[in-house]
Coordinates of C-alpha atoms in Angstrom, one line a residue:
M795 CA 68.6 61.8 192.5
E796 CA 71.5 64.4 192.5
E797 CA 71.0 65.2 196.3
N798 CA 71.8 61.5 197.2
L799 CA 75.2 61.5 195.3
S800 CA 78.1 60.9 197.5
E801 CA 81.2 63.4 197.1
E802 CA 83.0 60.7 195.2
D803 CA 80.0 60.2 192.9
I804 CA 80.0 64.1 192.2
R805 CA 83.7 64.0 191.4
I806 CA 83.3 61.0 188.8
K807 CA 80.4 62.8 187.1
E808 CA 82.2 65.9 186.9
S809 CA 85.3 64.4 185.4
L810 CA 83.2 62.7 182.8
T811 CA 81.1 65.8 181.8
Q812 CA 82.0 67.3 178.7
K813 CA 83.7 70.8 179.4
S814 CA 83.4 73.9 177.3
W815 CA 86.3 75.7 175.8
N816 CA 86.1 78.5 178.4
E817 CA 86.1 75.9 181.2
I818 CA 89.2 74.2 179.9
K819 CA 91.1 77.5 179.5
T820 CA 90.3 78.7 183.0
N821 CA 90.5 75.3 184.8
D822 CA 92.7 72.7 182.8
S823 CA 95.1 75.0 181.1
W824 CA 95.8 77.2 184.1
A825 CA 96.7 74.2 186.1
I826 CA 99.8 74.0 184.1
F827 CA 101.3 76.9 186.0
K828 CA 100.6 75.2 189.4
I829 CA 102.4 72.2 188.1
M830 CA 105.2 74.4 187.0
S831 CA 105.5 76.1 190.3
E832 CA 105.9 72.7 192.1
F833 CA 108.7 71.6 189.8
V834 CA 110.4 74.9 190.1
N835 CA 110.3 75.0 193.8
G836 CA 111.2 71.3 194.2
Y837 CA 114.2 71.7 191.8
E838 CA 115.4 74.8 193.8
K839 CA 115.1 73.2 197.1
M840 CA 116.3 69.9 196.3
G841 CA 119.3 71.3 194.3
R842 CA 120.6 73.0 197.3
I843 CA 120.1 69.9 199.4
G844 CA 121.8 67.5 196.9
P845 CA 121.1 63.8 196.3
C846 CA 120.2 61.5 199.2
V847 CA 118.9 58.0 199.8
S848 CA 115.1 57.5 199.6
I849 CA 113.2 55.4 202.2
F850 CA 109.8 54.4 201.2
G851 CA 107.2 52.7 203.3
S852 CA 103.7 52.7 204.9
A853 CA 102.2 55.8 206.5
R854 CA 100.2 53.2 208.5
T855 CA 103.0 51.8 210.5
K856 CA 102.8 52.6 214.3
N857 CA 106.0 53.6 216.1
D858 CA 105.9 50.3 218.1
N859 CA 106.2 48.2 215.1
Q860 CA 109.2 46.3 214.3
Y861 CA 109.7 47.9 210.9
Y862 CA 109.2 51.4 212.3
K863 CA 112.2 50.6 214.6
L864 CA 114.1 49.1 211.7
A865 CA 113.5 52.1 209.4
E866 CA 114.7 54.4 212.2
E867 CA 117.9 52.3 212.7
I868 CA 118.7 52.3 208.9
A869 CA 118.3 56.1 208.6
F870 CA 120.3 56.7 211.7
K871 CA 123.1 54.3 210.3
I872 CA 122.8 55.9 206.8
S873 CA 123.1 59.5 208.1
K874 CA 126.1 58.4 210.4
A875 CA 127.7 57.0 207.2
G876 CA 127.4 60.5 205.5
Y877 CA 124.2 60.3 203.4
G878 CA 121.2 62.4 203.7
V879 CA 117.7 60.8 203.8
I880 CA 114.5 61.6 201.8
S881 CA 111.2 60.3 202.9
G882 CA 107.6 61.0 201.9
G883 CA 107.4 63.4 204.9
G884 CA 104.3 61.9 206.6
P885 CA 103.9 59.5 209.5
G886 CA 104.8 55.9 209.8
I887 CA 107.8 54.7 208.1
M888 CA 108.4 58.1 206.7
E889 CA 108.4 59.5 210.2
A890 CA 110.9 56.6 211.5
A891 CA 113.1 57.6 208.5
N892 CA 113.3 61.2 209.1
K893 CA 113.5 60.6 212.9
G894 CA 116.5 58.3 212.5
A895 CA 118.2 60.9 210.0
H896 CA 117.6 63.5 212.4
L897 CA 119.2 61.7 215.5
G898 CA 122.1 60.7 213.3
G899 CA 122.8 64.6 212.5
G900 CA 122.0 64.0 208.7
A901 CA 120.1 65.8 206.2
S902 CA 116.3 64.9 206.5
V903 CA 114.1 65.7 203.7
G904 CA 110.4 65.4 203.5
L905 CA 108.4 65.4 200.3
N906 CA 104.8 65.5 201.5
I907 CA 101.8 65.1 199.4
D908 CA 98.3 66.7 200.0
L909 CA 95.9 63.8 201.0
P910 CA 92.5 63.9 202.7
F911 CA 93.7 61.4 205.2
E912 CA 97.0 59.9 206.6
Q913 CA 99.4 62.4 205.4
H914 CA 100.8 65.3 207.4
F915 CA 104.4 66.5 208.2
N916 CA 106.2 64.6 211.0
P917 CA 108.1 66.5 213.4
Y918 CA 111.5 65.4 212.4
I919 CA 111.9 67.2 209.1
D920 CA 114.3 70.2 209.1
H921 CA 112.2 73.1 208.7
D922 CA 113.8 74.3 205.5
K923 CA 113.6 70.8 203.9
N924 CA 110.1 70.1 203.8
L925 CA 108.3 70.4 200.5
Q926 CA 104.5 70.2 199.9
F927 CA 103.1 68.7 196.6
D928 CA 99.4 68.4 195.3
Y929 CA 100.7 66.2 192.2
F930 CA 102.0 62.6 192.8
F931 CA 103.8 62.8 189.4
V932 CA 105.9 65.9 190.4
R933 CA 106.8 64.5 193.8
K934 CA 107.9 61.1 192.2
V935 CA 110.2 63.3 190.0
M936 CA 111.9 64.7 193.1
F937 CA 112.3 61.3 194.5
V938 CA 114.0 59.9 191.5
K939 CA 116.0 62.9 190.5
Y940 CA 117.5 63.3 193.8
S941 CA 118.0 59.9 195.1
Q942 CA 121.0 57.8 194.9
G943 CA 119.5 54.6 196.5
F944 CA 116.2 53.5 197.2
V945 CA 115.3 51.6 200.6
V946 CA 111.9 50.1 200.6
M947 CA 110.2 49.1 203.8
P948 CA 106.9 47.2 203.8
G949 CA 104.1 49.4 202.7
G950 CA 100.9 49.5 200.6
F951 CA 99.9 50.6 197.2
G952 CA 101.9 53.9 197.4
T953 CA 105.0 52.1 198.4
L954 CA 104.6 49.6 195.5
D955 CA 104.0 52.6 193.0
E956 CA 107.4 54.1 194.1
L957 CA 109.1 50.8 194.1
F958 CA 108.1 49.9 190.5
E959 CA 108.7 53.5 189.4
A960 CA 112.4 53.1 190.4
I961 CA 112.6 49.7 188.8
T962 CA 111.1 50.7 185.6
L963 CA 113.3 53.8 185.4
I964 CA 116.5 51.7 186.0
Q965 CA 115.4 48.7 183.7
T966 CA 114.8 51.2 180.8
K967 CA 117.9 53.0 181.4
K968 CA 116.2 56.4 182.0
I969 CA 118.3 56.6 185.4
G970 CA 121.3 55.2 186.6
K971 CA 121.5 51.6 188.2
F972 CA 121.2 52.9 191.8
P973 CA 120.5 50.2 194.5
I974 CA 117.1 49.1 195.1
I975 CA 117.0 47.6 198.6
L976 CA 113.8 45.6 199.8
V977 CA 113.9 45.4 203.6
G978 CA 112.0 42.5 205.2
R979 CA 112.3 38.9 203.4
E980 CA 109.0 37.9 205.0
F981 CA 107.1 40.7 203.6
W982 CA 108.6 40.7 200.0
S983 CA 109.2 37.2 199.4
G984 CA 105.5 36.5 198.0
L985 CA 105.7 39.3 195.6
L986 CA 109.3 38.4 194.4
D987 CA 108.1 34.7 193.9
W988 CA 105.1 36.0 191.8
I989 CA 107.5 38.2 189.7
K990 CA 109.9 35.2 189.1
T991 CA 107.3 32.4 188.4
V992 CA 104.4 34.2 186.9
M993 CA 105.7 37.5 185.3
I994 CA 108.9 36.2 184.1
E995 CA 108.8 32.4 183.6
K996 CA 105.1 31.9 182.9
Y997 CA 104.3 35.1 180.8
F998 CA 107.6 36.4 179.9
N999 CA 106.8 39.8 180.6
A1000 CA 110.0 40.7 182.1
S1001 CA 113.6 39.5 181.9
P1002 CA 115.2 37.3 184.4
E1003 CA 118.2 39.8 184.7
D1004 CA 115.6 42.4 185.9
L1005 CA 115.4 40.7 189.3
N1006 CA 119.2 41.5 189.7
L1007 CA 118.2 45.1 190.1
I1008 CA 116.8 44.3 193.6
K1009 CA 118.5 43.3 196.8
V1010 CA 116.5 41.8 199.7
V1011 CA 117.7 42.2 203.2
D1012 CA 116.6 41.9 206.9
T1013 CA 119.0 44.3 208.7
A1014 CA 120.4 47.9 208.7
D1015 CA 123.8 46.8 208.4
E1016 CA 123.2 45.1 205.2
V1017 CA 121.4 48.1 203.8
V1018 CA 124.5 50.4 204.7
T1019 CA 126.9 47.8 203.3
I1020 CA 125.0 47.8 199.8
I1021 CA 125.0 51.6 199.6
D1022 CA 128.6 52.0 200.6
N1023 CA 129.6 49.2 198.1
F1024 CA 127.9 51.1 195.5
Y1025 CA 129.7 54.4 196.3
K1026 CA 133.0 52.7 196.4
K1027 CA 132.3 51.0 193.1
Y1028 CA 132.0 54.3 191.2
N1029 CA 134.5 56.0 193.3
L1030 CA 132.0 58.4 194.9
S1031 CA 131.6 60.0 198.3
P1032 CA 128.3 60.8 200.4
N1033 CA 127.1 64.4 199.9
F1034 CA 126.8 65.0 203.7

């Protein structure tokens, strides 16, 4: 029976197997140092780069897709306005974001994650501004800590995870009320309708004012205007 188990079955079985104290000491406990090293390396590199604008979106988006082209335009205009760009470092929308920032002469940062598929460094990241992570939660800390705005393009579960992480931290006042900009009304309207009519109005699981944390746009110029207005409101200036 054991011989017929898939790799995923074996992983599940191993995770549910009671470990001895020696196994915990040699495996789980020592993992803390790997996690610490990712935090230290991330803080040191990102601290030198400074806060930027994060652009989230699908790794599966092809370079002839309208949202790839729009993400590239957004990143280009953001960088021309003086802002650096952070992406997830991989292909698709992430590549478009780094490409646009690169063409615009701005800082182009990639926070890559080690995955068995889809994810690899795109070629538009400055060689000293690409970071590799094994742990999603460490990577998300870097996104949040060093972002002064979140631009969210159409994406999958990873994009939704990053979006709701940002909303939750702002809603609970764990971070400042930085702009959260959803790009593509056609893509996002169904989700926002569900949040409004089901989550808020039917089940009261969020407050109506929480929707005010989110802006929905369709163009690159709208994105830049929202970010610029945010900076002017607080008398800030871009880092780059």
